Structures are given as C-alpha cells and as structure tokens.
PDB file of C-alpha atoms in Angstrom:
ATOM      1  CA  UNK A 527      30.082  -5.262  -7.812  1.00  0.00           C
ATOM      2  CA  UNK A 528      30.367  -5.932 -11.348  1.00  0.00           C
ATOM      3  CA  UNK A 529      29.473  -3.064 -13.642  1.00  0.00           C
ATOM      4  CA  UNK A 530      26.935  -3.505 -16.732  1.00  0.00           C
ATOM      5  CA  UNK A 531      28.461  -2.743 -20.061  1.00  0.00           C
ATOM      6  CA  UNK A 532      27.036   0.310 -21.881  1.00  0.00           C
ATOM      7  CA  UNK A 533      25.949  -1.891 -24.789  1.00  0.00           C
ATOM      8  CA  UNK A 534      23.747  -4.232 -22.386  1.00  0.00           C
ATOM      9  CA  UNK A 535      22.178  -0.972 -20.755  1.00  0.00           C
ATOM     10  CA  UNK A 536      21.335   0.378 -24.163  1.00  0.00           C
ATOM     11  CA  UNK A 537      19.803  -2.953 -25.216  1.00  0.00           C
ATOM     12  CA  UNK A 538      17.636  -2.923 -21.768  1.00  0.00           C
ATOM     13  CA  UNK A 539      16.512   0.607 -22.418  1.00  0.00           C
ATOM     14  CA  UNK A 540      15.487  -0.110 -26.038  1.00  0.00           C
ATOM     15  CA  UNK A 541      13.592  -3.247 -25.211  1.00  0.00           C
ATOM     16  CA  UNK A 542      11.782  -1.054 -22.385  1.00  0.00           C
ATOM     17  CA  UNK A 543      10.928   1.572 -24.709  1.00  0.00           C
ATOM     18  CA  UNK A 544       9.497  -0.927 -27.152  1.00  0.00           C
ATOM     19  CA  UNK A 545       7.291  -2.568 -24.549  1.00  0.00           C
ATOM     20  CA  UNK A 546       6.090   0.677 -23.138  1.00  0.00           C
ATOM     21  CA  UNK A 547       5.201   1.963 -26.805  1.00  0.00           C
ATOM     22  CA  UNK A 548       3.628  -1.620 -27.532  1.00  0.00           C
ATOM     23  CA  UNK A 549       1.313  -1.320 -24.412  1.00  0.00           C
ATOM     24  CA  UNK A 550       0.633   2.388 -25.495  1.00  0.00           C
ATOM     25  CA  UNK A 551      -0.350   1.435 -29.038  1.00  0.00           C
ATOM     26  CA  UNK A 552      -2.854  -1.244 -27.646  1.00  0.00           C
ATOM     27  CA  UNK A 553      -4.515   1.320 -25.183  1.00  0.00           C
ATOM     28  CA  UNK A 554      -4.672   3.844 -28.069  1.00  0.00           C
ATOM     29  CA  UNK A 555      -6.251   1.120 -30.288  1.00  0.00           C
ATOM     30  CA  UNK A 556      -8.725  -0.033 -27.382  1.00  0.00           C
ATOM     31  CA  UNK A 557      -9.839   3.546 -26.735  1.00  0.00           C
ATOM     32  CA  UNK A 558      -9.997   4.523 -30.409  1.00  0.00           C
ATOM     33  CA  UNK A 559      -7.850   7.326 -29.884  1.00  0.00           C
ATOM     34  CA  UNK A 560      -5.438   8.974 -32.183  1.00  0.00           C
ATOM     35  CA  UNK A 561      -2.119   8.980 -30.893  1.00  0.00           C
ATOM     36  CA  UNK A 562      -1.121  12.399 -32.998  1.00  0.00           C
ATOM     37  CA  UNK A 563      -2.964  14.139 -30.065  1.00  0.00           C
ATOM     38  CA  UNK A 564      -0.876  12.604 -27.271  1.00  0.00           C
ATOM     39  CA  UNK A 565       2.780  12.442 -25.984  1.00  0.00           C
ATOM     40  CA  UNK A 566       5.218  11.208 -23.316  1.00  0.00           C
ATOM     41  CA  UNK A 567       5.652  14.004 -20.965  1.00  0.00           C
ATOM     42  CA  UNK A 568       8.977  15.245 -21.200  1.00  0.00           C
ATOM     43  CA  UNK A 569       9.596  12.536 -24.039  1.00  0.00           C
ATOM     44  CA  UNK A 570      10.173  10.311 -21.140  1.00  0.00           C
ATOM     45  CA  UNK A 571       8.830   6.974 -22.532  1.00  0.00           C
ATOM     46  CA  UNK A 572       7.482   4.952 -19.709  1.00  0.00           C
ATOM     47  CA  UNK A 573       6.550   7.935 -17.551  1.00  0.00           C
ATOM     48  CA  UNK A 574       3.330   9.670 -17.881  1.00  0.00           C
ATOM     49  CA  UNK A 575       1.258   9.963 -21.176  1.00  0.00           C
ATOM     50  CA  UNK A 576      -0.690  12.953 -21.948  1.00  0.00           C
ATOM     51  CA  UNK A 577      -3.507  12.744 -24.446  1.00  0.00           C
ATOM     52  CA  UNK A 578      -5.112  15.780 -25.604  1.00  0.00           C
ATOM     53  CA  UNK A 579      -5.746  17.862 -22.449  1.00  0.00           C
ATOM     54  CA  UNK A 580      -8.048  15.520 -20.421  1.00  0.00           C
ATOM     55  CA  UNK A 581      -6.117  11.917 -20.182  1.00  0.00           C
ATOM     56  CA  UNK A 582      -2.901  11.837 -18.132  1.00  0.00           C
ATOM     57  CA  UNK A 583      -2.018   8.295 -17.427  1.00  0.00           C
ATOM     58  CA  UNK A 584       1.008   6.556 -16.050  1.00  0.00           C
ATOM     59  CA  UNK A 585       2.838   3.415 -17.302  1.00  0.00           C
ATOM     60  CA  UNK A 586       1.496   1.376 -14.580  1.00  0.00           C
ATOM     61  CA  UNK A 587      -2.248   2.494 -15.413  1.00  0.00           C
ATOM     62  CA  UNK A 588      -1.612   1.906 -19.101  1.00  0.00           C
ATOM     63  CA  UNK A 589      -0.592  -1.774 -18.390  1.00  0.00           C
ATOM     64  CA  UNK A 590      -3.403  -2.221 -16.054  1.00  0.00           C
ATOM     65  CA  UNK A 591      -6.076  -0.919 -18.595  1.00  0.00           C
ATOM     66  CA  UNK A 592      -4.696  -3.174 -21.239  1.00  0.00           C
ATOM     67  CA  UNK A 593      -4.485  -6.286 -19.134  1.00  0.00           C
ATOM     68  CA  UNK A 594      -7.836  -5.609 -17.745  1.00  0.00           C
ATOM     69  CA  UNK A 595      -9.738  -4.365 -20.984  1.00  0.00           C
ATOM     70  CA  UNK A 596     -10.674  -1.105 -19.215  1.00  0.00           C
ATOM     71  CA  UNK A 597     -12.977   1.151 -21.066  1.00  0.00           C
ATOM     72  CA  UNK A 598     -11.740   4.837 -21.396  1.00  0.00           C
ATOM     73  CA  UNK A 599     -15.004   6.207 -19.590  1.00  0.00           C
ATOM     74  CA  UNK A 600     -14.039   4.124 -16.707  1.00  0.00           C
ATOM     75  CA  UNK A 601     -10.500   5.768 -16.640  1.00  0.00           C
ATOM     76  CA  UNK A 602     -12.034   9.272 -17.181  1.00  0.00           C
ATOM     77  CA  UNK A 603     -14.708   8.694 -14.174  1.00  0.00           C
ATOM     78  CA  UNK A 604     -11.837   7.697 -11.811  1.00  0.00           C
ATOM     79  CA  UNK A 605      -9.878  11.027 -12.765  1.00  0.00           C
ATOM     80  CA  UNK A 606     -13.004  12.889 -12.154  1.00  0.00           C
ATOM     81  CA  UNK A 607     -13.403  11.335  -8.800  1.00  0.00           C
ATOM     82  CA  UNK A 608      -9.927  12.000  -7.803  1.00  0.00           C
ATOM     83  CA  UNK A 609     -10.179  15.724  -8.675  1.00  0.00           C
ATOM     84  CA  UNK A 610     -13.205  15.753  -6.490  1.00  0.00           C
ATOM     85  CA  UNK A 611     -11.861  13.609  -3.692  1.00  0.00           C
ATOM     86  CA  UNK A 612      -8.872  15.938  -3.621  1.00  0.00           C
ATOM     87  CA  UNK A 613     -11.138  19.096  -3.195  1.00  0.00           C
ATOM     88  CA  UNK A 614     -13.371  17.470  -0.624  1.00  0.00           C
ATOM     89  CA  UNK A 615     -10.514  16.032   1.553  1.00  0.00           C
ATOM     90  CA  UNK A 616     -11.785  12.301   0.676  1.00  0.00           C
ATOM     91  CA  UNK A 617      -9.629   9.335   0.160  1.00  0.00           C
ATOM     92  CA  UNK A 618      -8.275   9.276  -3.416  1.00  0.00           C
ATOM     93  CA  UNK A 619      -8.106   5.569  -4.663  1.00  0.00           C
ATOM     94  CA  UNK A 620      -5.613   4.190  -7.020  1.00  0.00           C
ATOM     95  CA  UNK A 621      -6.936   3.108 -10.445  1.00  0.00           C
ATOM     96  CA  UNK A 622      -6.587  -0.930  -9.827  1.00  0.00           C
ATOM     97  CA  UNK A 623      -8.675  -0.368  -6.335  1.00  0.00           C
ATOM     98  CA  UNK A 624     -11.176   1.948  -8.292  1.00  0.00           C
ATOM     99  CA  UNK A 625     -11.558  -0.757 -10.939  1.00  0.00           C
ATOM    100  CA  UNK A 626     -12.230  -3.260  -8.424  1.00  0.00           C
ATOM    101  CA  UNK A 627     -14.766  -1.246  -6.677  1.00  0.00           C
ATOM    102  CA  UNK A 628     -13.164   0.037  -3.485  1.00  0.00           C
ATOM    103  CA  UNK A 629     -15.456   2.183  -1.272  1.00  0.00           C
ATOM    104  CA  UNK A 630     -16.039   5.676  -2.537  1.00  0.00           C
ATOM    105  CA  UNK A 631     -18.802   8.381  -2.206  1.00  0.00           C
ATOM    106  CA  UNK A 632     -21.873   7.714  -4.194  1.00  0.00           C
ATOM    107  CA  UNK A 633     -23.363  10.449  -6.628  1.00  0.00           C
ATOM    108  CA  UNK A 634     -25.778  11.270  -4.077  1.00  0.00           C
ATOM    109  CA  UNK A 635     -23.119  12.005  -1.287  1.00  0.00           C
ATOM    110  CA  UNK A 636     -21.115  13.811  -3.703  1.00  0.00           C
ATOM    111  CA  UNK A 637     -23.859  16.130  -4.529  1.00  0.00           C
ATOM    112  CA  UNK A 638     -24.798  16.678  -0.922  1.00  0.00           C
ATOM    113  CA  UNK A 639     -21.036  17.928  -0.112  1.00  0.00           C
ATOM    114  CA  UNK A 640     -21.134  20.113  -3.221  1.00  0.00           C
ATOM    115  CA  UNK A 641     -24.325  21.602  -2.088  1.00  0.00           C
ATOM    116  CA  UNK A 642     -23.043  21.874   1.297  1.00  0.00           C
ATOM    117  CA  UNK A 643     -20.002  24.027   0.222  1.00  0.00           C
ATOM    118  CA  UNK A 644     -22.085  26.179  -2.016  1.00  0.00           C
ATOM    119  CA  UNK A 645     -24.441  26.830   0.855  1.00  0.00           C
ATOM    120  CA  UNK A 646     -21.458  27.836   3.115  1.00  0.00           C
ATOM    121  CA  UNK A 647     -19.747  30.037   0.342  1.00  0.00           C
ATOM    122  CA  UNK A 648     -23.068  31.880  -0.167  1.00  0.00           C
ATOM    123  CA  UNK A 649     -23.397  32.680   3.582  1.00  0.00           C
ATOM    124  CA  UNK A 650     -19.804  33.819   3.638  1.00  0.00           C
ATOM    125  CA  UNK A 651     -20.666  36.008   0.707  1.00  0.00           C
ATOM    126  CA  UNK A 652     -23.900  37.274   2.203  1.00  0.00           C
ATOM    127  CA  UNK A 653     -22.072  38.094   5.653  1.00  0.00           C
ATOM    128  CA  UNK A 654     -19.297  39.920   3.760  1.00  0.00           C
ATOM    129  CA  UNK A 655     -21.487  42.305   2.087  1.00  0.00           C
ATOM    130  CA  UNK A 656     -23.523  43.326   5.318  1.00  0.00           C
TER     131      UNK A 656
END
C-alpha cells in the first residue's frame, strides 16, 4: 500500500471543509437564516450543523436541501414527524424519502394516536387514585 503524503491529506481536508461550508452558506441564504446562530457540532465541519435550538441537519441533508431547493418549513415538518414517529413506534423516514412523498401517517391518524394515548394515560391515572 502506498501512503498518502501529509500535504495531500491536508489539501483534501481543506477542500472538503470549503465545499461543506459552501453548501452551508447556500442553505443559510435559501432559508434566510443568520449563520451567527448556528455552529458545526464539536467544530466538525461536514458533520451535524445546529441552528439555534430547532434545526439539526447533517451534511447529506444540507446537500440534498440545496440541490433540491427544499424549503425550511418542509425540513422542520420532517423533524417534527420523526419525533412523533419515534414516540409512537412508527417508521422514521430519511429526509430524501420524506421529500419524495414516502408513506406516512396523516395528521388525522397522528391525532387519533395522540388521543388514544391520552385516553390510556387518563385511565391509568384514574385507577391509580382509586
């Protein structure tokens, strides 16, 4: 195996960071966000970017959003659905699948599960206090 020179590795790392930050700048511009409120988690450029306390987006999704002109609202809707899906033991789609319209529970179906869970919890509380 032939080893790669340190200078070449450094050049590749810098090119990668430049590309990642370039995509991030475009995403910030598209979504009209102020980059001062965000950061790369653990200063790992190309990992997960946190914006304020409500958007956490990895590099693959940043690229996907830029390349496909995805609106911020759609990404937020997907994140909210993932939280719901996790809590209610539903399939959690990746973002590209979500964007392409993968099967998911409707708002009505989600509301029904929430109501059923509330009813169950109310019954549990009622019997606990007997």
